[in-house]
CSV table of C-alpha atoms in Angstrom, one decimal:
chain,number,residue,atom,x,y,z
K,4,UNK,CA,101.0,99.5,127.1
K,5,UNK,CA,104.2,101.2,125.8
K,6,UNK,CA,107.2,98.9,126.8
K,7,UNK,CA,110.7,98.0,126.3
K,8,UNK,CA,111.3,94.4,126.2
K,9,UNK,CA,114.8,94.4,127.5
K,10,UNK,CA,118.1,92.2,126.5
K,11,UNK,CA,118.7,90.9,129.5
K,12,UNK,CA,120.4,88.3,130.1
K,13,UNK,CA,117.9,86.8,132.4
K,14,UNK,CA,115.8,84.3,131.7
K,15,UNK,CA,113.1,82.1,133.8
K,16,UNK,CA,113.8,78.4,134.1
K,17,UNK,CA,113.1,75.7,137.0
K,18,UNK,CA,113.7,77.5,140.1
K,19,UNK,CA,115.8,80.4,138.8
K,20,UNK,CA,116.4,83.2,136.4
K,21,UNK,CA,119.0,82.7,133.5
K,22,UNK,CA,119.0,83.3,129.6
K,23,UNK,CA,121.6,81.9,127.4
K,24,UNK,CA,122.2,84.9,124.5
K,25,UNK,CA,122.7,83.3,122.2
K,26,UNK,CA,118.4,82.7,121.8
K,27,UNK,CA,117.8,86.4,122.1
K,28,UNK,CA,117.1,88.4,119.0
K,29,UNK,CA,116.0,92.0,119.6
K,30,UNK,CA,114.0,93.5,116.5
K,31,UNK,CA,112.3,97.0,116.5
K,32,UNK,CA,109.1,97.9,116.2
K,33,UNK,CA,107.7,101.3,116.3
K,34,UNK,CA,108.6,102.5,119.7
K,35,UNK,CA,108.6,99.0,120.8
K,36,UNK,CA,112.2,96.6,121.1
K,37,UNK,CA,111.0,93.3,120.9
K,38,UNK,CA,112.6,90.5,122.5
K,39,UNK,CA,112.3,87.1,120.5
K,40,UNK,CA,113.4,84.2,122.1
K,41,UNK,CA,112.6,80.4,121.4
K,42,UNK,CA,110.5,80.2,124.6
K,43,UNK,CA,107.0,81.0,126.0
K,44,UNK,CA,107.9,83.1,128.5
K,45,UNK,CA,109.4,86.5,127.9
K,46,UNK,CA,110.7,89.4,129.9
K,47,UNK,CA,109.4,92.4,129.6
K,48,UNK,CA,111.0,95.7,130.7
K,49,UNK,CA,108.7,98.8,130.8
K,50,UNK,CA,109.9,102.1,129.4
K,51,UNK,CA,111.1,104.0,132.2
K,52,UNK,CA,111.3,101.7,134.8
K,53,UNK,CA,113.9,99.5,136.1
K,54,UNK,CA,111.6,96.8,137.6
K,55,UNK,CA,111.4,93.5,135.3
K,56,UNK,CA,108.1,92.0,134.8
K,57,UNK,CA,107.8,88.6,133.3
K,58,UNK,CA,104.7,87.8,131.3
K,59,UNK,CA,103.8,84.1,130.9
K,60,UNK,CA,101.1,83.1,127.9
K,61,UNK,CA,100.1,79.8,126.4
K,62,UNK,CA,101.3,80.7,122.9
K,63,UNK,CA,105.0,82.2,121.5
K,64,UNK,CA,103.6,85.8,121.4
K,65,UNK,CA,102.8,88.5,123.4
K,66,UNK,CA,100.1,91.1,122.9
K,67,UNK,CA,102.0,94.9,122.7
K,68,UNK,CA,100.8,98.5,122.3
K,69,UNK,CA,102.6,100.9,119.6
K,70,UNK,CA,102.6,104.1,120.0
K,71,UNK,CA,99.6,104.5,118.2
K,72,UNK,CA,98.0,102.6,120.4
K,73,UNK,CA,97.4,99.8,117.4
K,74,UNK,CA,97.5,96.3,118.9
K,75,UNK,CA,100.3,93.4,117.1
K,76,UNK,CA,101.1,90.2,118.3
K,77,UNK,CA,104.6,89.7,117.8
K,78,UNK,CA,105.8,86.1,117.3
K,79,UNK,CA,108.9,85.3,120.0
K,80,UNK,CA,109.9,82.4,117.6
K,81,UNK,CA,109.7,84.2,113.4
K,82,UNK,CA,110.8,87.1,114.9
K,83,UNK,CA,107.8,89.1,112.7
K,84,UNK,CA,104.4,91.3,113.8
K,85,UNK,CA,101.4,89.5,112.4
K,86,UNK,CA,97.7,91.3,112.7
K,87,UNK,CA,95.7,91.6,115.7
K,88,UNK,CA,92.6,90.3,115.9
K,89,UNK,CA,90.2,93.4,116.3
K,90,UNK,CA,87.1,91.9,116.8
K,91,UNK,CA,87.9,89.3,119.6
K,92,UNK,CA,88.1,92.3,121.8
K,93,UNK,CA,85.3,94.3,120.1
K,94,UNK,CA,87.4,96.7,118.9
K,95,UNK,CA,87.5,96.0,115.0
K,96,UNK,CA,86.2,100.0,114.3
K,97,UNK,CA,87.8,101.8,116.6
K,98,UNK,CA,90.9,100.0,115.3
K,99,UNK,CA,89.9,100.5,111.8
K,100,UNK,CA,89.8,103.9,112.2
K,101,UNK,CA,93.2,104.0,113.8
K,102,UNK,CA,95.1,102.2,111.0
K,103,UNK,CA,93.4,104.6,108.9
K,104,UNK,CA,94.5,107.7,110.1
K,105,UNK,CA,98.2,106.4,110.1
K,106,UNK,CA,97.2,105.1,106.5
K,107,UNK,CA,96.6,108.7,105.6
K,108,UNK,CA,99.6,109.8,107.1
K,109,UNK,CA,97.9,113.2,109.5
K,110,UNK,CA,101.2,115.4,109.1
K,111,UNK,CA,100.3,115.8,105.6
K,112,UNK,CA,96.8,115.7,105.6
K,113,UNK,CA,96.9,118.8,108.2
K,114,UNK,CA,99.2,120.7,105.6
K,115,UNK,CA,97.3,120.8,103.0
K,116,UNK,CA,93.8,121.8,104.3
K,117,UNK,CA,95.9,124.6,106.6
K,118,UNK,CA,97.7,125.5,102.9
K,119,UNK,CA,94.0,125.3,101.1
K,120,UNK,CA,92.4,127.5,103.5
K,121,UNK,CA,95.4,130.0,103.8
K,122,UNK,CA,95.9,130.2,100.1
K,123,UNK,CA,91.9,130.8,99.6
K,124,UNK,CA,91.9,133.7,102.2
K,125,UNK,CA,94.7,135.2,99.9
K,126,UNK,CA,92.1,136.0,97.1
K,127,UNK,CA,90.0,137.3,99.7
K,128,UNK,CA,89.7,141.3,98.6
K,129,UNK,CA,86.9,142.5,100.8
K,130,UNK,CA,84.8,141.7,103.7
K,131,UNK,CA,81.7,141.1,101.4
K,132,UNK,CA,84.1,138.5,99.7
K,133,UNK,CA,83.7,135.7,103.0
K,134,UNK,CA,80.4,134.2,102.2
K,135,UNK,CA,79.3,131.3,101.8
K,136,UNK,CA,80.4,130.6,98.1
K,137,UNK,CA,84.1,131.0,99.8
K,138,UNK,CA,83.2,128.9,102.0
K,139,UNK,CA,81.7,126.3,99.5
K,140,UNK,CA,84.5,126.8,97.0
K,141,UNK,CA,87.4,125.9,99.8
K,142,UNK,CA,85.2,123.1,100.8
K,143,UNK,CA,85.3,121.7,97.4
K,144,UNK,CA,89.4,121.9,97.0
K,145,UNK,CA,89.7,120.6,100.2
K,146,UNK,CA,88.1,117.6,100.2
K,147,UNK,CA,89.3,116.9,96.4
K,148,UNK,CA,93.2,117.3,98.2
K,149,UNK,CA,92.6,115.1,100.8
K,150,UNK,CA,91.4,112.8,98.8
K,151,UNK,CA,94.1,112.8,96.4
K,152,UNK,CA,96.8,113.0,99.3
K,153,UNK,CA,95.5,109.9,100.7
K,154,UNK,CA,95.8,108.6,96.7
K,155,UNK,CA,99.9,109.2,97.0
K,156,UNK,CA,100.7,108.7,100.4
K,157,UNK,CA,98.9,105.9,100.6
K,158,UNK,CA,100.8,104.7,97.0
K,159,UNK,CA,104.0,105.5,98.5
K,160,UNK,CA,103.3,103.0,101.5
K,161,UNK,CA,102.4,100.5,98.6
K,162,UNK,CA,105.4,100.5,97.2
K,163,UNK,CA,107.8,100.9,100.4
K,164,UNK,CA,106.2,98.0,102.1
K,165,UNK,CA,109.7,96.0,102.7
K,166,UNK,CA,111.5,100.0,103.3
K,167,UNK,CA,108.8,100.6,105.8
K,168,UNK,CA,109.6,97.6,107.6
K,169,UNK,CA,112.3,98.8,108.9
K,170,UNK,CA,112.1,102.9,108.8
K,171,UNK,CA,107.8,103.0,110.0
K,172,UNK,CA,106.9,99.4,111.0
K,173,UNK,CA,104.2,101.4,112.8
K,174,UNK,CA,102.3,102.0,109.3
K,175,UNK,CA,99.5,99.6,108.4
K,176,UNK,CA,100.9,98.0,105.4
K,177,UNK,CA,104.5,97.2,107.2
K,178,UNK,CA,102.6,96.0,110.6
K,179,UNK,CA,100.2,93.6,108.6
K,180,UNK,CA,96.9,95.4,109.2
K,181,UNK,CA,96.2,96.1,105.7
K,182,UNK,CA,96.9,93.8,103.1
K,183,UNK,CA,98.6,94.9,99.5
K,184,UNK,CA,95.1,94.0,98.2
K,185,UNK,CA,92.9,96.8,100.9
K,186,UNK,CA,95.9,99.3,100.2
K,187,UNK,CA,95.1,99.5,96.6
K,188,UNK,CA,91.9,99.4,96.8
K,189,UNK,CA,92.0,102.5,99.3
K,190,UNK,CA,94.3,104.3,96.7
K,191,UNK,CA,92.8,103.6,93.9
K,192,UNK,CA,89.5,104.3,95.2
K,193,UNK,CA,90.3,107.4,96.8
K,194,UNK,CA,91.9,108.6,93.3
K,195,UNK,CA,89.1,108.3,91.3
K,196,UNK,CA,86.7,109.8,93.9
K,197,UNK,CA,89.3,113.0,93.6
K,198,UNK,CA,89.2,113.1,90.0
K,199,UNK,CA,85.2,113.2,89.7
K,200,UNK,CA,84.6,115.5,92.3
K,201,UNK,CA,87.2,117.9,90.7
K,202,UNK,CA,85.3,117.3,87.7
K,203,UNK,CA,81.8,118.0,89.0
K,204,UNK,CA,82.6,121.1,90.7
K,205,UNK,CA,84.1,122.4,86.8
K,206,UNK,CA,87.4,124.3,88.0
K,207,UNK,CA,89.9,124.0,85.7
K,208,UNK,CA,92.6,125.3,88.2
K,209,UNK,CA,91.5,122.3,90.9
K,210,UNK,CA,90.9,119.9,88.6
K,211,UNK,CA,94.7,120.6,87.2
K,212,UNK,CA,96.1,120.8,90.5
K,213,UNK,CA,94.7,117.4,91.1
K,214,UNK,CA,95.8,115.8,87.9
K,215,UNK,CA,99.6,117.0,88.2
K,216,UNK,CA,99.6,116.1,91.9
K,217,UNK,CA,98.7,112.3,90.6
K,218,UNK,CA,101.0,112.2,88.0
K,219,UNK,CA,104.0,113.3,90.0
K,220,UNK,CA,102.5,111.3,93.2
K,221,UNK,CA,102.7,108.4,90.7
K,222,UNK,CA,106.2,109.1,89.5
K,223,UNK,CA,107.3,109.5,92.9
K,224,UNK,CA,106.6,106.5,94.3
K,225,UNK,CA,105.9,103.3,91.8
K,226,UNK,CA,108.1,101.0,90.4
K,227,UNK,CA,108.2,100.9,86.6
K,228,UNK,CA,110.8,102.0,84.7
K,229,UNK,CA,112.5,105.3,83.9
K,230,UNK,CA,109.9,105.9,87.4
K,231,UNK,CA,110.0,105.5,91.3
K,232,UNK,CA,111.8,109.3,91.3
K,233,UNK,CA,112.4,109.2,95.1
K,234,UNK,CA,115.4,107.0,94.3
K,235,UNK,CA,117.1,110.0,92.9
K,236,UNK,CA,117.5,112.9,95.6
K,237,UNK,CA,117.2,116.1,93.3
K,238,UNK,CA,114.2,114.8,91.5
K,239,UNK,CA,112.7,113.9,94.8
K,240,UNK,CA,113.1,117.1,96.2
K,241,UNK,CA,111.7,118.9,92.7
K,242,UNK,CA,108.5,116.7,92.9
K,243,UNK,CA,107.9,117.7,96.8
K,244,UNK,CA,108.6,121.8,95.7
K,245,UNK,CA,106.4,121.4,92.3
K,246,UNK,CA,103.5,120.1,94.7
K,247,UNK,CA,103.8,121.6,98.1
K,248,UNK,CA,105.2,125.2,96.6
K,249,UNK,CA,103.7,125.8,93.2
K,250,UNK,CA,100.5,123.8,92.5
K,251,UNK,CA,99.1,124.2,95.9
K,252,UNK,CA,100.1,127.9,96.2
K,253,UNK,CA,99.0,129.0,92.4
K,254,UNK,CA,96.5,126.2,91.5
K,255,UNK,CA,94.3,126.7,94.6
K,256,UNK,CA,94.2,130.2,94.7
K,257,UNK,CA,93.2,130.5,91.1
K,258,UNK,CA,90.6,128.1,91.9
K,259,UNK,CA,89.2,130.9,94.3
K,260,UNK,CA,89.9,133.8,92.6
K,261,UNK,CA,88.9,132.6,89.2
K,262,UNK,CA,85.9,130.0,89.2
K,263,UNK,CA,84.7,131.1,92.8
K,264,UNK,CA,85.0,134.5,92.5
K,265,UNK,CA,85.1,135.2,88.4
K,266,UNK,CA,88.2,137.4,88.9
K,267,UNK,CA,91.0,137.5,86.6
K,268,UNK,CA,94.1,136.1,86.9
K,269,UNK,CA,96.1,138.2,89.0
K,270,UNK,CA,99.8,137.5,90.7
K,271,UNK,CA,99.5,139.1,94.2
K,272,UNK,CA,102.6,139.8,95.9
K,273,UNK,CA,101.9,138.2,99.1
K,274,UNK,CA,100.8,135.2,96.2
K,275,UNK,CA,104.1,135.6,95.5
K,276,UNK,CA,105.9,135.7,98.6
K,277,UNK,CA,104.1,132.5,99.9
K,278,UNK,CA,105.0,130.5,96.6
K,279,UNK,CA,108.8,131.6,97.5
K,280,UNK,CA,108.5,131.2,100.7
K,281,UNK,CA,107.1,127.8,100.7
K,282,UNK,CA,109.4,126.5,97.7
K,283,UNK,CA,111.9,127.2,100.5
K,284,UNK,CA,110.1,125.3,102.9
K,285,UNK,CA,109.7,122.2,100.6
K,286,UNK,CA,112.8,121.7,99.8
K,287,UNK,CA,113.3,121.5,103.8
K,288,UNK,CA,110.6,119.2,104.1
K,289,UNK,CA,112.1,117.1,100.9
K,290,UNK,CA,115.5,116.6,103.0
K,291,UNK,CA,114.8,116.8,106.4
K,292,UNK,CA,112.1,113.8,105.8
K,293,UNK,CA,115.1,111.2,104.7
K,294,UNK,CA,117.2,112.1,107.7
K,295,UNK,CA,115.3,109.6,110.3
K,296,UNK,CA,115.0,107.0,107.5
K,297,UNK,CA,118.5,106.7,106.4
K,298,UNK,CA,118.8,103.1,108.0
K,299,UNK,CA,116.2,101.6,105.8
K,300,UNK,CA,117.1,103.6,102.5
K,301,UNK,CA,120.8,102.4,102.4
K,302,UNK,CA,119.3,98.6,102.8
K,303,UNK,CA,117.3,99.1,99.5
K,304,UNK,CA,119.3,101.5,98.1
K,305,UNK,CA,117.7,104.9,97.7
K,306,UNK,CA,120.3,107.8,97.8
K,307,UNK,CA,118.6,110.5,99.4
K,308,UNK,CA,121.0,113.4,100.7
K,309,UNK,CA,121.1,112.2,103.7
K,310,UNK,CA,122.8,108.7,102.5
K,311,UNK,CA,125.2,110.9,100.2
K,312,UNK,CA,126.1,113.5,102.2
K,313,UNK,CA,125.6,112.0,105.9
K,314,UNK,CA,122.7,113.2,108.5
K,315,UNK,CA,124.6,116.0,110.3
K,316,UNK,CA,125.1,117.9,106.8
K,317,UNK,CA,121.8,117.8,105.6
K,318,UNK,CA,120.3,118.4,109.0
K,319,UNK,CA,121.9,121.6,109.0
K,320,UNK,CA,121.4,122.9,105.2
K,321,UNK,CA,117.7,122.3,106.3
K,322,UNK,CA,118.2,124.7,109.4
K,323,UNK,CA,120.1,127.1,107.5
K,324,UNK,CA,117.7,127.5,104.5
K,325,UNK,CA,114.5,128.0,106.8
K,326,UNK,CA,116.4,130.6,108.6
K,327,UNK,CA,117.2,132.3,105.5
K,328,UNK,CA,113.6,132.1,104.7
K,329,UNK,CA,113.1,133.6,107.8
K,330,UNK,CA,115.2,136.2,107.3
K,331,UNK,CA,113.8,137.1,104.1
K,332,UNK,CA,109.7,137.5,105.6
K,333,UNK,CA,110.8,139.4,108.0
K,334,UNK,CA,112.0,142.1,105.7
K,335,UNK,CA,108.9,141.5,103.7
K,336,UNK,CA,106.3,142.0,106.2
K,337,UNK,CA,108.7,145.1,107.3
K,338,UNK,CA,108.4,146.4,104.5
K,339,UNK,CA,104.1,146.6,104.0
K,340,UNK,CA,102.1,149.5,103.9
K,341,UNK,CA,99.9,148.2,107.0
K,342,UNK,CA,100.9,148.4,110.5
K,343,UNK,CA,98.8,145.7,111.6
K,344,UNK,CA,100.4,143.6,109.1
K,345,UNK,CA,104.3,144.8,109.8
K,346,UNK,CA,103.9,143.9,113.3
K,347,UNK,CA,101.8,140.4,113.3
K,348,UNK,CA,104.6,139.1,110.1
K,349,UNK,CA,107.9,140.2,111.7
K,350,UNK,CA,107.1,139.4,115.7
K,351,UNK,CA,105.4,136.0,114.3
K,352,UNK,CA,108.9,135.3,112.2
K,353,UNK,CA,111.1,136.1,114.6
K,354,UNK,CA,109.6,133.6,117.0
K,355,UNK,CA,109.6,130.9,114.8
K,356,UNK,CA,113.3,131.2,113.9
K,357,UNK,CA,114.4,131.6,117.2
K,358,UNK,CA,112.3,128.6,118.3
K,359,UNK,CA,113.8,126.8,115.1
K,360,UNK,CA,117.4,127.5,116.2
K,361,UNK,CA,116.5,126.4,119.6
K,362,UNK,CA,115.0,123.2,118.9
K,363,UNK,CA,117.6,122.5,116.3
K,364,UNK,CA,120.6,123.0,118.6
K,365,UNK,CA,119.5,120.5,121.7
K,366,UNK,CA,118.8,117.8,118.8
K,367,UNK,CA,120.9,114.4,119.3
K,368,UNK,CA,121.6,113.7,115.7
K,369,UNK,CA,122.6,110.2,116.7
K,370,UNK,CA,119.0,109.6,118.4
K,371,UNK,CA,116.0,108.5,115.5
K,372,UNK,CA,113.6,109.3,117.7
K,373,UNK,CA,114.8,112.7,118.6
K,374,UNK,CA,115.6,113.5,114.7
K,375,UNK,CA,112.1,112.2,114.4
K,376,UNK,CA,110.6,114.2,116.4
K,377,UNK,CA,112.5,117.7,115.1
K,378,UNK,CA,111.0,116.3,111.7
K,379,UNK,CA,107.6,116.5,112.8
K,380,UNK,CA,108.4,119.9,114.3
K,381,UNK,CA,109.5,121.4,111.2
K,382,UNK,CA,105.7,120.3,109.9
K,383,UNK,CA,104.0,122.5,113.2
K,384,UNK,CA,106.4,125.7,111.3
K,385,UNK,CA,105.0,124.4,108.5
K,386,UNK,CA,101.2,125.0,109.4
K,387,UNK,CA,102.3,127.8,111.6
K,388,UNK,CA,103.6,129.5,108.4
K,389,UNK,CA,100.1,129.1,107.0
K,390,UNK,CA,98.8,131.3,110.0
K,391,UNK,CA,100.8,134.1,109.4
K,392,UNK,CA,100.6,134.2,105.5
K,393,UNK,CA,97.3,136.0,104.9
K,394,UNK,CA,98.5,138.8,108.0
K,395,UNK,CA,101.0,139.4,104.5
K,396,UNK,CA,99.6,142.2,102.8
């Protein structure tokens, strides 16, 4: 059930309807405005209707559907989501599973198998070259990522619980479903299961990839000193570039063209267009990603861009660059010896940017959830770019 509890000043008592305001407090959550009130009975106001519809329980709380379809019982009195009780409705796995995959935050988790896979196929030299020890070789760095993504996303949630409460309230650790306790164990679980299996499978290049991705993961996110880099916007944005642009670009094709295929190191140019390409495209990523979360980052006092330099400038340096970056693969795949290849890179840019400039000109830059949204648009260029990027040749 996706509803708007409304603040109205209505309220049921003995015979008619009237609220004093003064007992309302209306908190956020997820997609979700919660109405507290000292009272049992609440009024609920569904999203896109106008009708009111008053739900009556025995206790102060009333059972509500996020987005992610994740169940919280919000407390009308403290004002604060506490867990759901899973398994009173028989749900506990299916919910498991849910907090889970917003745990692992998918946005990511989708960009880097699409960049794993796109990157491999970039060593690919001849047809005789897809077998199955491709195959078996992108298997390994995938699953080594994925686990190692879920390592620093899933660190980052750790320490940004109180941040979170206010910028993702939707995320396990903020909501209440996972305690501090089952989030490190996840991370710290999943970290050491990346670091043996890139040790097993004895590639130097994955195993690096994996070990530089944790330490500036680490650096990123936790809270020591002379650490917790995301509170400084330029270093943020470098860590995001390092990982997203060079390791996973350089680092996983040598994995391929070096232990899989026992091929020397060689610097391809579309190797090198994609490493340019997506340094651009991190750095986009790096900004664009504060943008939505600027309420909860002022609070606690991380100066991203977007704090410094306000939404509307940022939002449109990120615009600009990608359609720079557009610009530039166009000429590039204009510019290849193969037909096949001129036509599939500059028709496939051409759509993206003007989609891009589209999209970014109907954007209400005072609307979260539309800013929100554009973010998670610029990750579907993201994969898209993956797509084109061995068409490069």
């Amino acid at each position: 059930m996706e509803s708007l509890l409304s603040s109205t000043s209505l309220l049921s008592a003995a015979g008619g309807l009237c609220w004093r305001k003064q007992n309302l407090k209306l908190q956020s959550l997820s997609e979700i405005r919660v109405l507290h009130c000292n009272s049992s009975k609440v009024l609920a106001k569904p999203k896109l209707r106008n009708n009111l519809v008053r739900l009556d329980g025995q206790e102060p709380s009333l059972l509500l559907y996020s987005r992610h379809k994740s169940r919280f019982r919000v407390n009308a009195t403290a004002g604060q989501p506490e867990a759901f009780d899973s398994k009173s409705k028989g749900n506990s796995f299916r919910d498991s599973l849910d907090a889970f995959y917003r745990f692992s935050r998918p946005h990511t988790v989708i960009g880097t198998v699409l960049s794993i896979l796109s990157v491999s196929f970039l060593a690919v030299e001849k047809s005789s070259d897809i077998s199955p020890l491709l195959f078996t070789g992108i298997l390994e760095a995938v699953v080594a990522a994925l686990m190692m993504n879920i390592y620093i996303v899933g660190l980052n949630q750790l320490s940004d619980v109180e941040i979170d409460k206010v910028n993702k309230p939707y995320l396990p650790l903020a909501s209440g479903e996972y305690t501090v306790k089952t989030g490190i164990a996840i991370v710290a679980s999943f970290s050491i299961m990346s670091f043996w299996l890139g040790w097993i499978v004895g590639s130097w290049p994955l195993f690096w990839a994996l070990f530089v991705s944790f330490m500036l993961g680490t650096a990123y996110s936790i809270n020591l000193p002379l650490l917790r880099w995301k509170r400084f916007a330029l270093v943020a944005a470098m860590c995001i570039l390092a990982v997203r642009a060079v390791i996973v670009q350089i680092a996983f094709y040598l994995h391929i063209q070096t232990h899989v295929f026992g091929r020397p190191v060689m610097f391809t140019r579309p190797l090198i267009f994609a490493t340019a390409f997506m340094s651009f495209f991190s750095v986009v990523i790096a900004l664009f990603k504060d943008i939505p979360d600027i309420e909860g980052d002022k609070i606690f006092g991380i100066r991203s861009f977007s704090v410094t330099l306000g939404q509307k400038r940022v939002f449109w340096t990120c615009i600009s660059l990608l359609q720079m970056a557009y610009a530039v693969a166009i000429v590039v795949g204009a510019t290849s010896p193969f037909i096949w290849s001129k036509v599939i890179s500059v028709v496939g840019h051409v759509i993206l940017a003007t989609t891009l400039w589209t999209r970014a000109k109907s954007i209400d830059l005072s609307s979260k959830t539309e800013i929100t949204s554009c973010y998670m648009f610029i990750w579907k260029l993201f994969y898209a770019e993956y797509l084109l990027l061995p068409f490069l040749k």
